[in-house]
Amino acid sequence: MKIGQVATKSGLPAKTIRYYESIGLIDPAGRTSAGYRAYEEKDIQTLRFIQRARSLGFSISEVSALLTLWNDRNRASAQVKELARRHVEEMDRKITELQSMKDTLSELIDKCQGDHRPDCPILNDFARLNNKAKK
Amino acid sequence: MKIGQVATKSGLPAKTIRYYESIGLIDPAGRTSAGYRAYEEKDIQTLRFIQRARSLGFSISEVSALLTLWNDRNRASAQVKELARRHVEEMDRKITELQSMKDTLSELIDKCQGDHRPDCPILNDFARLNNKAKK
DNA sequence: TATGGAGTTTACAGTAACTGGAAGGTCAAG
DNA sequence: CTTGACCTTCCAGTTACTGTAAACTCCATA
């Protein structure tokens, strides 16, 4: 199977598959006599695994660890769970941070008339000297 | 005032201030006879403005637009409000996406025993062929 | 058989927003 | 005069790709 088909089946762009190979996330594919990359079914499995993990926000290096665990018949599920739990915590931090930024900005927006006049509480706030903490 | 002091007062690393100058976000600073960058109070204002906007998640190019608006005595606050509203929408999208990823992963984690045995619903899910939609 | 188009190859550059590090100049204190 | 703290520039690295170019390879049709 050539890279285009694998791309379709795995949900990853051909370009991305080559990239993953280049950084060593996946093993180099075999080659046809013409130099085209040749894949098998199990490669699609691996690529889909990666696609799924990436879509859940795992970084490349986390995916790499996950792949190792996946290929380890003797792994303890506790290891995987721990990795996943840490990832969820990280996501929680990001969500909280985004939410807090959003709340702050939303408040500012509510205070702004948003008309033809130049007076704007949003810009005023940005320019204020001490806005580390909200009173 | 030299860059170190400005860094402290603005809340931005000196390195970052130089970077902002290099990409044209801020005007090149004046120089002392020794070649050191020399700043005035109003520069700190600007830098703090940038710091604040960046801390609220605006991209550099959005900050650039905001700066232009800030310096425009004839701006309409509606423009600023619109820019801010779009940014909030973007944040909302990100929050929703993160939350959804987190929910999916959390479910998987709940199903995993997390003990010494290798069986792991998390990895099983990653390896499954069709997990685009959850049934 | 020639040609065209789709798919493939590599290599290099660009993206966002910095951050780290090296090599060297400047300045005030001791 | 020598530290040590700051300052300068320049280049590389980070994350995870994506875009582009030039050059094959393959298959089908004219």
Coordinates of C-alpha atoms (C1' of nucleotides) in Angstrom, one line a residue, chain B residues 13 15-16 19-20 34 36 54 59-60, chain C residues 16-22 25-27:
Chain B
P13 CA 11.6 39.9 29.8
K15 CA 14.7 39.4 25.7
T16 CA 11.1 39.7 24.7
Y19 CA 12.1 40.6 20.1
Y20 CA 9.1 42.9 19.9
A34 CA 27.4 53.3 24.4
Y36 CA 22.4 50.7 25.0
R54 CA -0.9 39.1 25.5
S59 CA -1.9 37.2 19.3
I60 CA 0.9 39.5 18.3
Chain C
dA16 C1' 4.0 31.5 16.4
dA17 C1' 6.2 33.6 19.9
dC18 C1' 9.6 33.4 22.1
dT19 C1' 13.9 31.3 24.8
dG20 C1' 18.8 29.9 25.4
dG21 C1' 23.4 30.5 24.7
dA22 C1' 27.8 32.3 22.9
dG25 C1' 31.3 45.6 25.0
dT26 C1' 30.2 48.9 29.2
dC27 C1' 30.0 50.7 33.6

